[in-house]
Coordinates of C-alpha atoms in Angstrom, one line a residue:
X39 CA 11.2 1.4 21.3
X40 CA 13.3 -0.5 18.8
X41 CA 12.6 -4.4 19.2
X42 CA 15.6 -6.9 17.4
X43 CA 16.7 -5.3 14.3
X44 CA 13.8 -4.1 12.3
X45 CA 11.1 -3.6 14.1
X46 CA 9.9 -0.9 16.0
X47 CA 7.1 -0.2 19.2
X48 CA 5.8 3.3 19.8
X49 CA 6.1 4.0 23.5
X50 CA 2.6 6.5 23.0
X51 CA -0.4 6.1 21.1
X52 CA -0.6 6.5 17.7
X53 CA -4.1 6.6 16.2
X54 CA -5.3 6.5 12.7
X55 CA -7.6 9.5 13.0
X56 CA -9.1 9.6 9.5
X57 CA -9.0 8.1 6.4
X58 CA -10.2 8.3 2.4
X59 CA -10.0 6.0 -0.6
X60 CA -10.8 6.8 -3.9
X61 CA -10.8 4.3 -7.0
X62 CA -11.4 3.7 -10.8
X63 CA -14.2 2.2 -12.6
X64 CA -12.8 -1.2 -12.5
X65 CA -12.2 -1.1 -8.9
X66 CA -15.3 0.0 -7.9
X67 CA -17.0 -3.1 -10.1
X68 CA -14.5 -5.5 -7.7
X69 CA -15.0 -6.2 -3.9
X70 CA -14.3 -3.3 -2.1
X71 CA -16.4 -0.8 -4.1
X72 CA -18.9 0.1 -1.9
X73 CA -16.5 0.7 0.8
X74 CA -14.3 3.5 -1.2
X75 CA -15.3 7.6 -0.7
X76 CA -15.6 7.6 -4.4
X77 CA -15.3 5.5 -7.4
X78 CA -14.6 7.2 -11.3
X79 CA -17.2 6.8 -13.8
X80 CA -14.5 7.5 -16.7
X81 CA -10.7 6.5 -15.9
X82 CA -9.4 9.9 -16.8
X83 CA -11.9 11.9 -14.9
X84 CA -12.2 14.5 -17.7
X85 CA -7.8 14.7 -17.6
X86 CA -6.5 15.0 -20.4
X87 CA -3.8 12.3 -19.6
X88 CA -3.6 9.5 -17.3
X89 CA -0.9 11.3 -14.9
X90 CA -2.9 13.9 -14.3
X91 CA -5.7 12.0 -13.2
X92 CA -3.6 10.3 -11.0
X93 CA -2.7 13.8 -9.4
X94 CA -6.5 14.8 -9.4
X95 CA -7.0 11.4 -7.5
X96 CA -4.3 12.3 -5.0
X97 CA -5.6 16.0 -4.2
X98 CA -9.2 14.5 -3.7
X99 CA -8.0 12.0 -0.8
X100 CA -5.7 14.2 0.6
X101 CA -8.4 17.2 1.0
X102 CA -10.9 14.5 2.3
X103 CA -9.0 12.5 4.8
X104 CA -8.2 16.4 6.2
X105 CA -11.6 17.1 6.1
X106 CA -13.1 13.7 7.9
X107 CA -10.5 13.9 10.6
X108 CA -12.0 18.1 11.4
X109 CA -8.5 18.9 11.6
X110 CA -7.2 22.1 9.5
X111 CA -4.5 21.8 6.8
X112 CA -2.8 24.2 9.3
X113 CA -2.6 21.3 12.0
X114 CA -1.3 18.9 10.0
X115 CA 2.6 19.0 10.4
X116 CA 3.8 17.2 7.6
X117 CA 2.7 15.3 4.1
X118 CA 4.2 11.8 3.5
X119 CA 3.5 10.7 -0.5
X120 CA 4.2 8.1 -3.0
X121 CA 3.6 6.9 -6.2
X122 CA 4.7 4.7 -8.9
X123 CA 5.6 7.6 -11.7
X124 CA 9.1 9.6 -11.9
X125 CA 10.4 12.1 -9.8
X126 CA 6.9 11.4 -7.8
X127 CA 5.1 13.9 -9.6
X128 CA 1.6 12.6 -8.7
X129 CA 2.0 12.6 -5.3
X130 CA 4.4 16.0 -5.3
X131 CA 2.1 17.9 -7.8
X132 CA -0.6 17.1 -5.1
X133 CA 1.1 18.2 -2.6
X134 CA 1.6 21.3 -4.1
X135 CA -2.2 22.6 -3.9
X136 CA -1.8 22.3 0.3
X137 CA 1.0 24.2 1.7
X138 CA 1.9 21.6 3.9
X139 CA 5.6 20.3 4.5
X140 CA 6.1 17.2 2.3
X141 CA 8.1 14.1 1.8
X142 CA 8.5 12.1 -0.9
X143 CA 9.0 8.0 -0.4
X144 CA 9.7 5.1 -2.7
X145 CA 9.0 1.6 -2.3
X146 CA 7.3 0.9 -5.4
X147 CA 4.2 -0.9 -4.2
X148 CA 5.3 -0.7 -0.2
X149 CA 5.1 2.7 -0.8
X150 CA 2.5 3.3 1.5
X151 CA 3.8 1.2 4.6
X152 CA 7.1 3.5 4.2
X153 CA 5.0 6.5 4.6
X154 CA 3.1 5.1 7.6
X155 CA 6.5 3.8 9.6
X156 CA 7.8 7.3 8.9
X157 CA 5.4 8.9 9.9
X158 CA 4.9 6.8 12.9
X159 CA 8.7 7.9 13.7
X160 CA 8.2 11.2 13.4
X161 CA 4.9 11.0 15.5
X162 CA 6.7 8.5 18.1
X163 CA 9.9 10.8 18.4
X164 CA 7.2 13.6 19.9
X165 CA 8.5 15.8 16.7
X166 CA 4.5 16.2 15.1
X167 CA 1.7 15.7 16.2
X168 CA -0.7 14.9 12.5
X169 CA 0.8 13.4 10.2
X170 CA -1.0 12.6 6.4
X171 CA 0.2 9.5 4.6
X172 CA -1.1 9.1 0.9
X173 CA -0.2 6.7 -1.8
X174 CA -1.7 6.0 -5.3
X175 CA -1.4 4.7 -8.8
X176 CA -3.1 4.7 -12.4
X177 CA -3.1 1.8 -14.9
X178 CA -2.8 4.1 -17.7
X179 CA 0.3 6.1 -16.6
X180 CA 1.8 2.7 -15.1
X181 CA 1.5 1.1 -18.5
X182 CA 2.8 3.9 -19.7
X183 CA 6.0 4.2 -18.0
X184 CA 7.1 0.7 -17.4
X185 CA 5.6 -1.3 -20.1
X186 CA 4.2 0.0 -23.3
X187 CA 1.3 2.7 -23.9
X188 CA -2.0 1.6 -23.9
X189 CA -3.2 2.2 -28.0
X190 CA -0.1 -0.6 -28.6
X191 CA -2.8 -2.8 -27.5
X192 CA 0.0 -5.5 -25.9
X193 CA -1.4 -8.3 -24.2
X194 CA -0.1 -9.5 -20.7
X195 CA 1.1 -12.4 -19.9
X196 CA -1.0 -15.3 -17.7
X197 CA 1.8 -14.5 -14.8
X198 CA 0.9 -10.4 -15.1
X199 CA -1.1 -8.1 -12.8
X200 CA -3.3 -5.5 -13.0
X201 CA -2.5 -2.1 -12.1
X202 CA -4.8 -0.6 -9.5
X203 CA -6.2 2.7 -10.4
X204 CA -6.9 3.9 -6.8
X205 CA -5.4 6.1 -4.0
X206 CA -5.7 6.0 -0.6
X207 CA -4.9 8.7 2.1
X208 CA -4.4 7.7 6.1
X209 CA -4.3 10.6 9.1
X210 CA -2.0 9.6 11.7
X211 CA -2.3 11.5 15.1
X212 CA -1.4 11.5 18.5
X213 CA -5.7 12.4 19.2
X214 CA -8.6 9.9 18.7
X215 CA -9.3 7.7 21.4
X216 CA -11.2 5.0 20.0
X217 CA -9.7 4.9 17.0
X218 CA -7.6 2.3 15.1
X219 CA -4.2 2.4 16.4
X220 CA -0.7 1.4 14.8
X221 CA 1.1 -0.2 17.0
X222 CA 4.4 -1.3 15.7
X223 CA 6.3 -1.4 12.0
X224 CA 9.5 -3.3 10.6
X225 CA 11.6 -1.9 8.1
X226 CA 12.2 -4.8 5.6
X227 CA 15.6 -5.0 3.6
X228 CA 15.9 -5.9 0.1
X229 CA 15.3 -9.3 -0.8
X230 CA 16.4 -10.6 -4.7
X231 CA 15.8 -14.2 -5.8
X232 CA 17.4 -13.7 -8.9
X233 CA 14.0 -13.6 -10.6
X234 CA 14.2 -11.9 -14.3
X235 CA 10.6 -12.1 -15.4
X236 CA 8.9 -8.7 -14.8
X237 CA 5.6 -10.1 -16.1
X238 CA 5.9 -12.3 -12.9
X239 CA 6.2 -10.0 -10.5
X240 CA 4.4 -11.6 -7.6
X241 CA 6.9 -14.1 -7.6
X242 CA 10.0 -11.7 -7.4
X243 CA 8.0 -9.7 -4.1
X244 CA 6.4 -13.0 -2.3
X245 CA 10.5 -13.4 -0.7
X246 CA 10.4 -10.6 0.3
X247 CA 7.1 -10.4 2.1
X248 CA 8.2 -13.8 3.7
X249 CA 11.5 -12.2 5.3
X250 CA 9.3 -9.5 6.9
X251 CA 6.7 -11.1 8.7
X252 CA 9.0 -14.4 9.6
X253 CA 11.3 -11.0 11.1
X254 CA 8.2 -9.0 13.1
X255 CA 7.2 -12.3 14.4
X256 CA 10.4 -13.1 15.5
X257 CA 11.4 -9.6 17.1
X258 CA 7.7 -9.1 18.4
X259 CA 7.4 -12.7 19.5
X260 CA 4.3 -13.1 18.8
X261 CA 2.9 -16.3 16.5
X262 CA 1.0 -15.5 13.4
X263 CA -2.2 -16.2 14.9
X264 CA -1.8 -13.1 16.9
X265 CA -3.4 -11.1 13.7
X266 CA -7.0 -11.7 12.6
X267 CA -5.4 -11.1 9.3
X268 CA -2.3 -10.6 7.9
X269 CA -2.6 -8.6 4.5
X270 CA 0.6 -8.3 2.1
X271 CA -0.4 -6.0 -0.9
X272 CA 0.6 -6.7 -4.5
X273 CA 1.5 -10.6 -4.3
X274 CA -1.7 -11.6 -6.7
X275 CA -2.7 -15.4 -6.7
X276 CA 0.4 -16.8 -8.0
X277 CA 2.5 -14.8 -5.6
X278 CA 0.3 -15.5 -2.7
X279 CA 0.5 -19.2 -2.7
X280 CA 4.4 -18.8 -3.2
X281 CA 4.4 -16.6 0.0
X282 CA 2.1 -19.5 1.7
X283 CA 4.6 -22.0 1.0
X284 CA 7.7 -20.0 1.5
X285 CA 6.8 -19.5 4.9
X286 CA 5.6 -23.0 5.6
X287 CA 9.1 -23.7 5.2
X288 CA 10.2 -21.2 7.6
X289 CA 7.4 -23.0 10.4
X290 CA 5.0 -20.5 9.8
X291 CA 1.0 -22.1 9.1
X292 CA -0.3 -18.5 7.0
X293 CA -3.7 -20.7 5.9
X294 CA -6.1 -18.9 8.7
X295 CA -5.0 -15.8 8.5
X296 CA -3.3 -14.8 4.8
X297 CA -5.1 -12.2 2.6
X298 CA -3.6 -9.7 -0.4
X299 CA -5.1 -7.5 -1.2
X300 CA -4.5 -7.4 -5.0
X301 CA -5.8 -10.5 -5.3
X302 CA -8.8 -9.6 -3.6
X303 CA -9.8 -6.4 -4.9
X304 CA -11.6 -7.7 -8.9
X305 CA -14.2 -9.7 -8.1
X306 CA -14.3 -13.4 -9.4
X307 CA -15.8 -12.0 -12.6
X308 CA -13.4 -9.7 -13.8
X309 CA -10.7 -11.0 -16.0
X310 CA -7.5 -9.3 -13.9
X311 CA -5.1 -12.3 -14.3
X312 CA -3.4 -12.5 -10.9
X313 CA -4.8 -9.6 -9.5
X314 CA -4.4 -6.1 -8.8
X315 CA -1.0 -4.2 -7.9
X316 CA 0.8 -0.8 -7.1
X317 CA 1.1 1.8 -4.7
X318 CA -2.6 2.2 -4.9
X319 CA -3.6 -1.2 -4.1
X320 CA -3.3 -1.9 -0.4
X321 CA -3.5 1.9 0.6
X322 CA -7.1 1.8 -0.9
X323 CA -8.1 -1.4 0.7
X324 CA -6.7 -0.6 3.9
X325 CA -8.2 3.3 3.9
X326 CA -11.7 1.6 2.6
X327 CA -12.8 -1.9 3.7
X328 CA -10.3 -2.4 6.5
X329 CA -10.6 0.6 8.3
X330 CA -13.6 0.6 7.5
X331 CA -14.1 -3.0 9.5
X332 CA -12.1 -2.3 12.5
X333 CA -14.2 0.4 13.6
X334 CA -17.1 -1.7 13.4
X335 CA -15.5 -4.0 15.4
X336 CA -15.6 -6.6 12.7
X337 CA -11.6 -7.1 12.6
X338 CA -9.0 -6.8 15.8
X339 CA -5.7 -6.6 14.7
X340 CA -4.0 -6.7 11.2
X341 CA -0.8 -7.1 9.9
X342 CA 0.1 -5.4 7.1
X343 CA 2.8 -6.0 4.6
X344 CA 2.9 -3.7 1.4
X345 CA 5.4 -5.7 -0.8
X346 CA 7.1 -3.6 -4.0
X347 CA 9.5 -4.6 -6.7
X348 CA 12.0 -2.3 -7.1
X349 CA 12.4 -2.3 -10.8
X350 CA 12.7 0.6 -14.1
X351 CA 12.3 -0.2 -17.7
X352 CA 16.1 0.3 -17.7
X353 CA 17.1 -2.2 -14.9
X354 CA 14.7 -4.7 -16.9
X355 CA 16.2 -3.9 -20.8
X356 CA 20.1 -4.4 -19.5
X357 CA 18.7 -8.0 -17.7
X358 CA 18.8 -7.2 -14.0
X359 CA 17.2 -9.2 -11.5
X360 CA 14.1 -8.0 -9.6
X361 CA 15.0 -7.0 -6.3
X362 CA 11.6 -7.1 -3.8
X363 CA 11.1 -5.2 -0.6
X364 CA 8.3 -5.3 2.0
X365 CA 7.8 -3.3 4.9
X366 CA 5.0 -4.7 7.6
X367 CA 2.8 -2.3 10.2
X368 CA 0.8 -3.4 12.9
X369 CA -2.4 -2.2 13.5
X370 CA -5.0 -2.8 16.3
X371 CA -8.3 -1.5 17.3

């Protein structure tokens, strides 16, 4: 059921059956680490490059959020996978091991609430039945493509972030009473302050993030204390406090209930400047600690809001703007 312009209800249950987060070494050292499947000992996990690590990391939470939910390959209808890389090809050369039919999707960072409103339309519209959302990213390949390779030795800026090396894979079904449910998404639009600065990239997503959840609040009518949490993905600190105050503006109080989850997942200790990013970054934390939290009964309902920039190294050399996008899903237990 489509509610205002961006935001739809599913009129059956849609449960998130299984799920499986893996992460690198500096991951595992933050937060969340003993709340991930599994957690690298050596970045490259004996790969000889950084993208096909990445692709190693993919296949392993794919296979295991298949093989937690008991369900075979066979059942699952269809594939939904993202990544940060060209042409997709962590996420597609994954996908390639599992005979299963696959999409691609592209939000950058928001990647993974694409997949899970996709594939809460295909589930809605009675078309499948199990559907397998995964999303994922690797600092080395990352750096790599957008920035500079890592033997350059190029040090970021105060304003950067850190590239989460982590993937995280969700099962969506219309089986498993009891389980977390997602209850509702919104499709967020492009949003472009004009902001330039691709070393500040918090601050060119945290509009973005605001125009979503000031839009699923309105077309849900619900207040923001509705959520136990509301967690955006990528924002860092910097971008954080930005979204805090863009949406004070908008008569929206975020203090009780605001959490991202790249600036959550280092620990205090770890140098990360603003935090953590990438299409890794809230898939992992949401496939790991929250999940892991609302079946305990810990945490009711969350809002989440995976927020990308939807930049190139191109788009960034001939001086464009960085246009942001976040898309929000509800979840409930």
């Amino acid at each position: 059921m489509k509610k205002g312009r961006h935001t739809f209800i599913p009129s059956e249950d849609i449960f998130i059956l299984s799920t499986c987060a893996i992460a690198g070494p500096n991951e595992g050292r933050g937060r969340f680490g003993s709340y991930y499947d599994a957690v690298l000992e050596d970045p490259d996990w004996d790969c000889k490059t950084h993208e096909k690590t990445e692709i190693k990391m993919h296949k392993f939470a794919i296979e295991k959020a298949i093989e937690k939910s008991k369900k075979a390959r066979e059942e699952v209808d269809c594939l939904i996978g993202g990544d940060l890389l060209n042409q997709l090809v962590a996420s597609t050369f994954a996908a390639r091991e599992f005979e299963i039919p696959c999409l691609g999707v592209y939000s950058a960072c928001a990647s993974f609430g694409e997949a899970l409103a996709i594939a809460s339309f295909l589930i809605g519209g009675q078309n499948m039945k199990n559907v397998l959302c995964c999303t994922g990213s690797h600092y080395g390949a990352v750096e790599r493509q957008f920035r500079y390779p890592l033997e350059l030795g190029t040090q970021p800026a105060p304003s950067s972030q850190y590239t989460v090396t982590a993937a995280g894979a969700a099962l969506l079904s219309t089986e498993g009473e009891g389980q977390p449910r997602l209850t509702g998404c919104t499709i967020g639009k492009i949003v472009d302050y004009r902001i330039c600065d691709a070393n500040n990239m918090g601050a060119a997503m945290a509009p973005a993030a605001a125009d979503t959840i000031v839009t699923h609040l309105q077309d849900t009518g619900r207040r923001e204390n509705y959520y136990d949490y509301i967690f955006t993905g990528d924002l860092g600190k910097y971008g954080t406090e930005t979204l805090y105050h863009l949406c004070k503006e908008r008569g929206l109080d975020l203090s009780s209930c605001l959490n991202d989850c790249g600036a959550l997942i280092y620990s205090e200790k770890q140098k990360d400047m603003q935090g953590g990013s990438g299409a890794g970054c809230l898939a992992a934390v949401f496939c790991s600690y929250i999940y892991k939290e609302m079946k305990e009964g810990n945490i009711k309902r969350v809002l989440l809001v995976p927020t990308g920039a939807l930049l190139s190294k191109g788009s960034s050399l001939q001086g464009e703007s960085i246009p942001g996008i976040a898309h929000a899903v509800s979840v409930e237990a």
